Tab-separated table of C-alpha atoms in Angstrom:
chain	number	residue	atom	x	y	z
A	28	UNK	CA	0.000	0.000	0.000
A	29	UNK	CA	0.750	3.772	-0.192
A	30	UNK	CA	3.238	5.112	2.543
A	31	UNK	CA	3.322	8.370	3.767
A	32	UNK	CA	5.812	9.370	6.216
A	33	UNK	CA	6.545	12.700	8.327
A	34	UNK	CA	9.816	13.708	10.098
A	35	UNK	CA	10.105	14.704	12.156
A	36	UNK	CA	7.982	12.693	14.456
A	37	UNK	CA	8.256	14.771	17.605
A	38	UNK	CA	9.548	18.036	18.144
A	39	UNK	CA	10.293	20.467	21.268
A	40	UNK	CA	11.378	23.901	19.798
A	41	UNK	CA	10.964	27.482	22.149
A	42	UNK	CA	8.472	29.745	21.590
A	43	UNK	CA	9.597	32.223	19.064
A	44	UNK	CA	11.424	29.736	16.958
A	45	UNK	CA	10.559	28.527	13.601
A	46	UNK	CA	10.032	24.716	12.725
A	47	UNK	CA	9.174	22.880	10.027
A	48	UNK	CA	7.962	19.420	9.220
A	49	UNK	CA	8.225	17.131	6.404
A	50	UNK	CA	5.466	14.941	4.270
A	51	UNK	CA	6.950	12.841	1.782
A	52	UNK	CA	4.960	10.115	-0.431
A	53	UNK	CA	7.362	7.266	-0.458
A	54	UNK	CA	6.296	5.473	-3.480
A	55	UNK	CA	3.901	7.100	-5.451
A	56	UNK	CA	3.033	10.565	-6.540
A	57	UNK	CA	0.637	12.791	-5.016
A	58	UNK	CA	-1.574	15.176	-6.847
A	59	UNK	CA	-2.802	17.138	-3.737
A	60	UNK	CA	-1.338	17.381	-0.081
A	61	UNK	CA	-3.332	18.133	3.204
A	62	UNK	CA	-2.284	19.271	6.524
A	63	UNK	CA	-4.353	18.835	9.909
A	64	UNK	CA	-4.057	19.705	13.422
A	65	UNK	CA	-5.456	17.616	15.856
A	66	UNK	CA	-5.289	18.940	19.514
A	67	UNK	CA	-5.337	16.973	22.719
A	68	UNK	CA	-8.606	15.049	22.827
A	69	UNK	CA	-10.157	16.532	19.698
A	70	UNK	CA	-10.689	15.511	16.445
A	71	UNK	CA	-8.170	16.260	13.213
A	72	UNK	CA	-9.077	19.703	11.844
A	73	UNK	CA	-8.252	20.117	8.388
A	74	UNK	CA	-5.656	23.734	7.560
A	75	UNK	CA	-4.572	23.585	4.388
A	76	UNK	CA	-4.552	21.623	0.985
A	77	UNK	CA	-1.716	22.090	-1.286
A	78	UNK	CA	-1.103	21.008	-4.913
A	79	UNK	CA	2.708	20.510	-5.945
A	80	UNK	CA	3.471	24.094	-7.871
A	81	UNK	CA	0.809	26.274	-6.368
A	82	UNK	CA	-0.290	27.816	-3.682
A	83	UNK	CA	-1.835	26.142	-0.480
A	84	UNK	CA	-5.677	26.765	-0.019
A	85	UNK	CA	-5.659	27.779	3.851
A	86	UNK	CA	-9.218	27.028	5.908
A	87	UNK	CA	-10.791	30.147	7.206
A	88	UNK	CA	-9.241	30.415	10.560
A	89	UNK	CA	-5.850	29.248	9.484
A	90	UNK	CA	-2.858	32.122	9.196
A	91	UNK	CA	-1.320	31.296	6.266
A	92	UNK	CA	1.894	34.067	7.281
A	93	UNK	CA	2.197	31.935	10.282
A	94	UNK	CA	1.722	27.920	8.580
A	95	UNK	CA	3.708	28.333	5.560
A	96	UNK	CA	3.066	25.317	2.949
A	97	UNK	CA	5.529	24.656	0.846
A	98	UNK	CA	5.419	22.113	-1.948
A	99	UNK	CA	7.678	21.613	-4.586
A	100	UNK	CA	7.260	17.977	-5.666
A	101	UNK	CA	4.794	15.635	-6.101
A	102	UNK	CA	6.804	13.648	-3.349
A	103	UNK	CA	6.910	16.392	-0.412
A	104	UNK	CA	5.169	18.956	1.003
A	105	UNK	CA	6.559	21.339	4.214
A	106	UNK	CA	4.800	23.351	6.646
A	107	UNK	CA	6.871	25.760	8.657
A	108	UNK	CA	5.113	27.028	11.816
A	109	UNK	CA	6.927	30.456	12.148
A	110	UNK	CA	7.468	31.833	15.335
A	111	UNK	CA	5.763	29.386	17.431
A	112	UNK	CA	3.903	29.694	20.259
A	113	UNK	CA	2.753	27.350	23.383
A	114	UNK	CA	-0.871	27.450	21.517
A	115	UNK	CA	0.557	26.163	18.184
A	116	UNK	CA	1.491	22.783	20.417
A	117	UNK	CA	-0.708	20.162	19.027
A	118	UNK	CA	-0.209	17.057	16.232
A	119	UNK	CA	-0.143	17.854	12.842
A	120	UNK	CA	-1.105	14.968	10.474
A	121	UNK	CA	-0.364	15.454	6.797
A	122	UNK	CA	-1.885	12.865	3.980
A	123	UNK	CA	-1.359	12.806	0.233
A	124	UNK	CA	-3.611	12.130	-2.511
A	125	UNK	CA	-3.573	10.077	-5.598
A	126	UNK	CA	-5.650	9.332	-7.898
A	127	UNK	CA	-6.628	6.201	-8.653
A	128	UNK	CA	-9.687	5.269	-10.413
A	129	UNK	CA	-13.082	7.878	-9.843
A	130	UNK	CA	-11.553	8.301	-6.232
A	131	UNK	CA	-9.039	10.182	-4.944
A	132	UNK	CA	-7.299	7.895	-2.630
A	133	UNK	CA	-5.908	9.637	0.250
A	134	UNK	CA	-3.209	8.275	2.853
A	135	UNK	CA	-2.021	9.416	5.737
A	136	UNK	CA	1.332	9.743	7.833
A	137	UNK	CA	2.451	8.759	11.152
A	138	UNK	CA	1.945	12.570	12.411
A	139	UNK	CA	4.429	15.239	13.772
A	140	UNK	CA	3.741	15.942	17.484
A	141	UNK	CA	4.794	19.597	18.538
A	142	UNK	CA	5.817	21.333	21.789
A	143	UNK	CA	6.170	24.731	21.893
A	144	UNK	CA	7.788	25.668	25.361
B	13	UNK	CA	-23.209	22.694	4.953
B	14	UNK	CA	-21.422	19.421	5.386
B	15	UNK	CA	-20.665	17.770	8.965
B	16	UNK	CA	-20.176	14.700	10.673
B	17	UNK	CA	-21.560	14.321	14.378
B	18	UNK	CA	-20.362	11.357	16.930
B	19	UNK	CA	-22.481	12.064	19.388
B	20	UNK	CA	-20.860	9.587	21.897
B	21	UNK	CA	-18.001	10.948	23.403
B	22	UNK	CA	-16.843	8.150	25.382
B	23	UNK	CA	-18.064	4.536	25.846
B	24	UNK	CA	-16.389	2.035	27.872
B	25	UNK	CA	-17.455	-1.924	27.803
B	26	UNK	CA	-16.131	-4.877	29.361
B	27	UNK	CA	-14.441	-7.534	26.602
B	28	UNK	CA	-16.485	-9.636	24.829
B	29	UNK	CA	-19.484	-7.032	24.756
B	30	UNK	CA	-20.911	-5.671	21.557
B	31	UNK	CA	-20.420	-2.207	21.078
B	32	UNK	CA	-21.716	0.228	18.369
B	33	UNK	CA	-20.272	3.694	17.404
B	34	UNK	CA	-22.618	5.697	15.686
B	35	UNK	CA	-22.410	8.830	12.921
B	36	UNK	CA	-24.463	10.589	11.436
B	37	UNK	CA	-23.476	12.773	8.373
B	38	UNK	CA	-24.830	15.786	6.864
B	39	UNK	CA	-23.833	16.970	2.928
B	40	UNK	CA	-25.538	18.049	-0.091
B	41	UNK	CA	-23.585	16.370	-2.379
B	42	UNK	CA	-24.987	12.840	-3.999
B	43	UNK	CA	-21.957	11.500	-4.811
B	44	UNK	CA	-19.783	11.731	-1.068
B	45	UNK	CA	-17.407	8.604	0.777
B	46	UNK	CA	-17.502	8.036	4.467
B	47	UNK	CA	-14.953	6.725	6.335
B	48	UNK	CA	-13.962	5.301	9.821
B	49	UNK	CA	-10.297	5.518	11.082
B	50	UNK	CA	-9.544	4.336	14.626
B	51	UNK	CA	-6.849	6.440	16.156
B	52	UNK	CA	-4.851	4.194	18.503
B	53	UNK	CA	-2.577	6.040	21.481
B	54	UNK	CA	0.417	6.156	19.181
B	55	UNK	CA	-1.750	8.685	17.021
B	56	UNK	CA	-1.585	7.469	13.900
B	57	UNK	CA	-4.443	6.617	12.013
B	58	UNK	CA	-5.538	3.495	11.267
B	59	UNK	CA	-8.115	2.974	7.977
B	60	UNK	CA	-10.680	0.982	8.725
B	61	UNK	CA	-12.986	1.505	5.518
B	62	UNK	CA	-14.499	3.436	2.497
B	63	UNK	CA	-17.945	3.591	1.439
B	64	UNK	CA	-19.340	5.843	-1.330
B	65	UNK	CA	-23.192	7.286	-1.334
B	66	UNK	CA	-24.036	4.440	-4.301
B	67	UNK	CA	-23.195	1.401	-2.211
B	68	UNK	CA	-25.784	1.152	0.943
B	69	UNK	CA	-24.449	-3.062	1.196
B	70	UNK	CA	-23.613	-3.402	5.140
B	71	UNK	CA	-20.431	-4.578	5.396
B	72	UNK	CA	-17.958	-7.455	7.596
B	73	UNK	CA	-14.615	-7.951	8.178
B	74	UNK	CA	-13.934	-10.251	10.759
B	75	UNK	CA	-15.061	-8.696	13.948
B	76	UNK	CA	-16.364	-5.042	12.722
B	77	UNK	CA	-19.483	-4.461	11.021
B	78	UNK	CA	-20.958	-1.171	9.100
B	79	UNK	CA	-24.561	0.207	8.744
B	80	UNK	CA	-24.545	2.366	5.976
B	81	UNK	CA	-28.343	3.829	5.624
B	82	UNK	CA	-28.777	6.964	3.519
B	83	UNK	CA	-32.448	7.608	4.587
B	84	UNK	CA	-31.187	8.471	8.234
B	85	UNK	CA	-27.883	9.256	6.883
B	86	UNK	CA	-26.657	7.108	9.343
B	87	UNK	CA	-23.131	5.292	9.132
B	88	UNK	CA	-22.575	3.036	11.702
B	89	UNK	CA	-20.020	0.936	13.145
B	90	UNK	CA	-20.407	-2.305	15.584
B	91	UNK	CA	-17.876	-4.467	17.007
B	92	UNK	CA	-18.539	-7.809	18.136
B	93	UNK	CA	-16.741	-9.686	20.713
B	94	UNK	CA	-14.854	-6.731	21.876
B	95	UNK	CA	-10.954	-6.925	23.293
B	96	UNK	CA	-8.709	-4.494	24.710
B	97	UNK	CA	-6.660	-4.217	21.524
B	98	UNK	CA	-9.921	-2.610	20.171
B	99	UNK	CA	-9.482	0.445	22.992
B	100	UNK	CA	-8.909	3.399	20.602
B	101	UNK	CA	-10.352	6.472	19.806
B	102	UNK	CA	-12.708	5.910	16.208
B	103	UNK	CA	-13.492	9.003	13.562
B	104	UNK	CA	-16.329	8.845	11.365
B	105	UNK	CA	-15.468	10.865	8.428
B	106	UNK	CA	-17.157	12.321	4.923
B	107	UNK	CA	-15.445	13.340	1.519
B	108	UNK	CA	-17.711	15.245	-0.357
B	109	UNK	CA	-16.920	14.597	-3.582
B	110	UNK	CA	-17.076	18.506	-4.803
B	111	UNK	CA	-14.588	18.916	-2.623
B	112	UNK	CA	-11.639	16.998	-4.457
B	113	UNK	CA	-10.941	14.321	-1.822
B	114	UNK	CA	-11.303	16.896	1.559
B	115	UNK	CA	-12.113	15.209	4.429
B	116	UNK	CA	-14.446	16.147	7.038
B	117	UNK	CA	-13.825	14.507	10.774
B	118	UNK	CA	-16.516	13.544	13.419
B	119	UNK	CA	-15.272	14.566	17.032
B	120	UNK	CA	-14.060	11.036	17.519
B	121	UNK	CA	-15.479	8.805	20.143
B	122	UNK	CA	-13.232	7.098	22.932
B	123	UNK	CA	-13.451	3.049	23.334
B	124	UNK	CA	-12.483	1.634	26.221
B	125	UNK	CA	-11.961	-2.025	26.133
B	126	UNK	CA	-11.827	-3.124	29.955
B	127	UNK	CA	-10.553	-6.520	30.748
């Protein structure tokens, strides 16, 4: 099956700091790329959608000066949460479409779980 | 509008109980997919299965069993013979299909498994 992977799996960066997280699609190519954030016992909130080349489509609510999406290949896709805060602690699942068939098959990764201190 | 509801938050059973997690969905779209991914402690989501608006079969695999029924837009999930492995928290989930494979999460609702 599809594998989608994220690195890195944990981090702890200060508040004020910049960090950014990888989603690679390790052997296929995806379309489309999504990011959610999933906070401590809620459910996974979708923030942006980005197609390799263009710009991400943020969800209202969603700073796109502060989440920078980045992605340059059909393999990877980055978001960079710029000077973090304590509030922007949370896990941040990305998946990656493909088409296949009528459906757009969509997989996801392992998640990125952040700490702002 | 589109949006999935769980409307149990928690629900704890003693193995080998039955248990059903329900959803209900709401979309305007006549072509849409629900899903249900169970979220184990690690946090990383498991599929557990696909269903688009055309196909209303109810569905087994092994121990899990789905209610799909569009008249109460209803798309639920049993477990039979619960065990503690099945402890997890479960997401309903809708992809309209206007929306170009976005997915739209229930709250999630917590299964506790106790031995």
């Amino acid at each position: 099956g599809a594998v989608v992977s994220q690195h890195p799996s944990w981090v702890i960066c200060k508040s004020g700091t910049s960090v950014k997280i990888e989603c690679r699609s390790l052997d296929f190519q995806a379309t489309t790329m999504f990011w959610y954030r999933q906070f401590p016992k809620q459910s996974l909130m979708l923030m942006a959608t980005s197609n390799e080349g263009s710009k991400a489509t943020y969800e209202q609510g969603v700073e796109k000066d502060k989440f920078l999406i980045n992605h340059a290949s059909l393999t990877l896709s980055t978001l960079t949460v710029t000077s973090a805060h304590p509030e922007d602690s949370s896990f941040y699942i990305c998946s990656a479409s493909a088409r296949e068939g009528d459906l757009n098959e969509q997989y996801f990764g392992p998640g990125t779980r952040l700490t702002v201190t | 509008a589109q949006k999935v509801t769980q409307a149990q938050t928690e629900i704890s059973v003693v193995e080998k109980e039955d248990v059903t997690l329900d959803c209900v969905y709401e979309t305007r779209d006549t072509t849409y997919y629900l899903f249900w991914y169970k979220q184990p402690p690690s946090g990383e989501l498991v599929f557990l299965i696909r269903r688009n608006s055309f196909d209303e079969q109810n569905e087994i695999s092994g121990r899990y069993s789905w209610n799909f029924q569009k008249s109460t837009s209803s798309f639920n999930f049993t477990i039979t013979a619960s065990q503690v492995v099945d402890s997890a928290v479960y997401f309903c989930a809708l992809s309209p299909y206007s929306s170009a494979s976005k997915i739209i999460f229930g709250s999630g609702t917590r299964l506790s498994i106790r031995p």
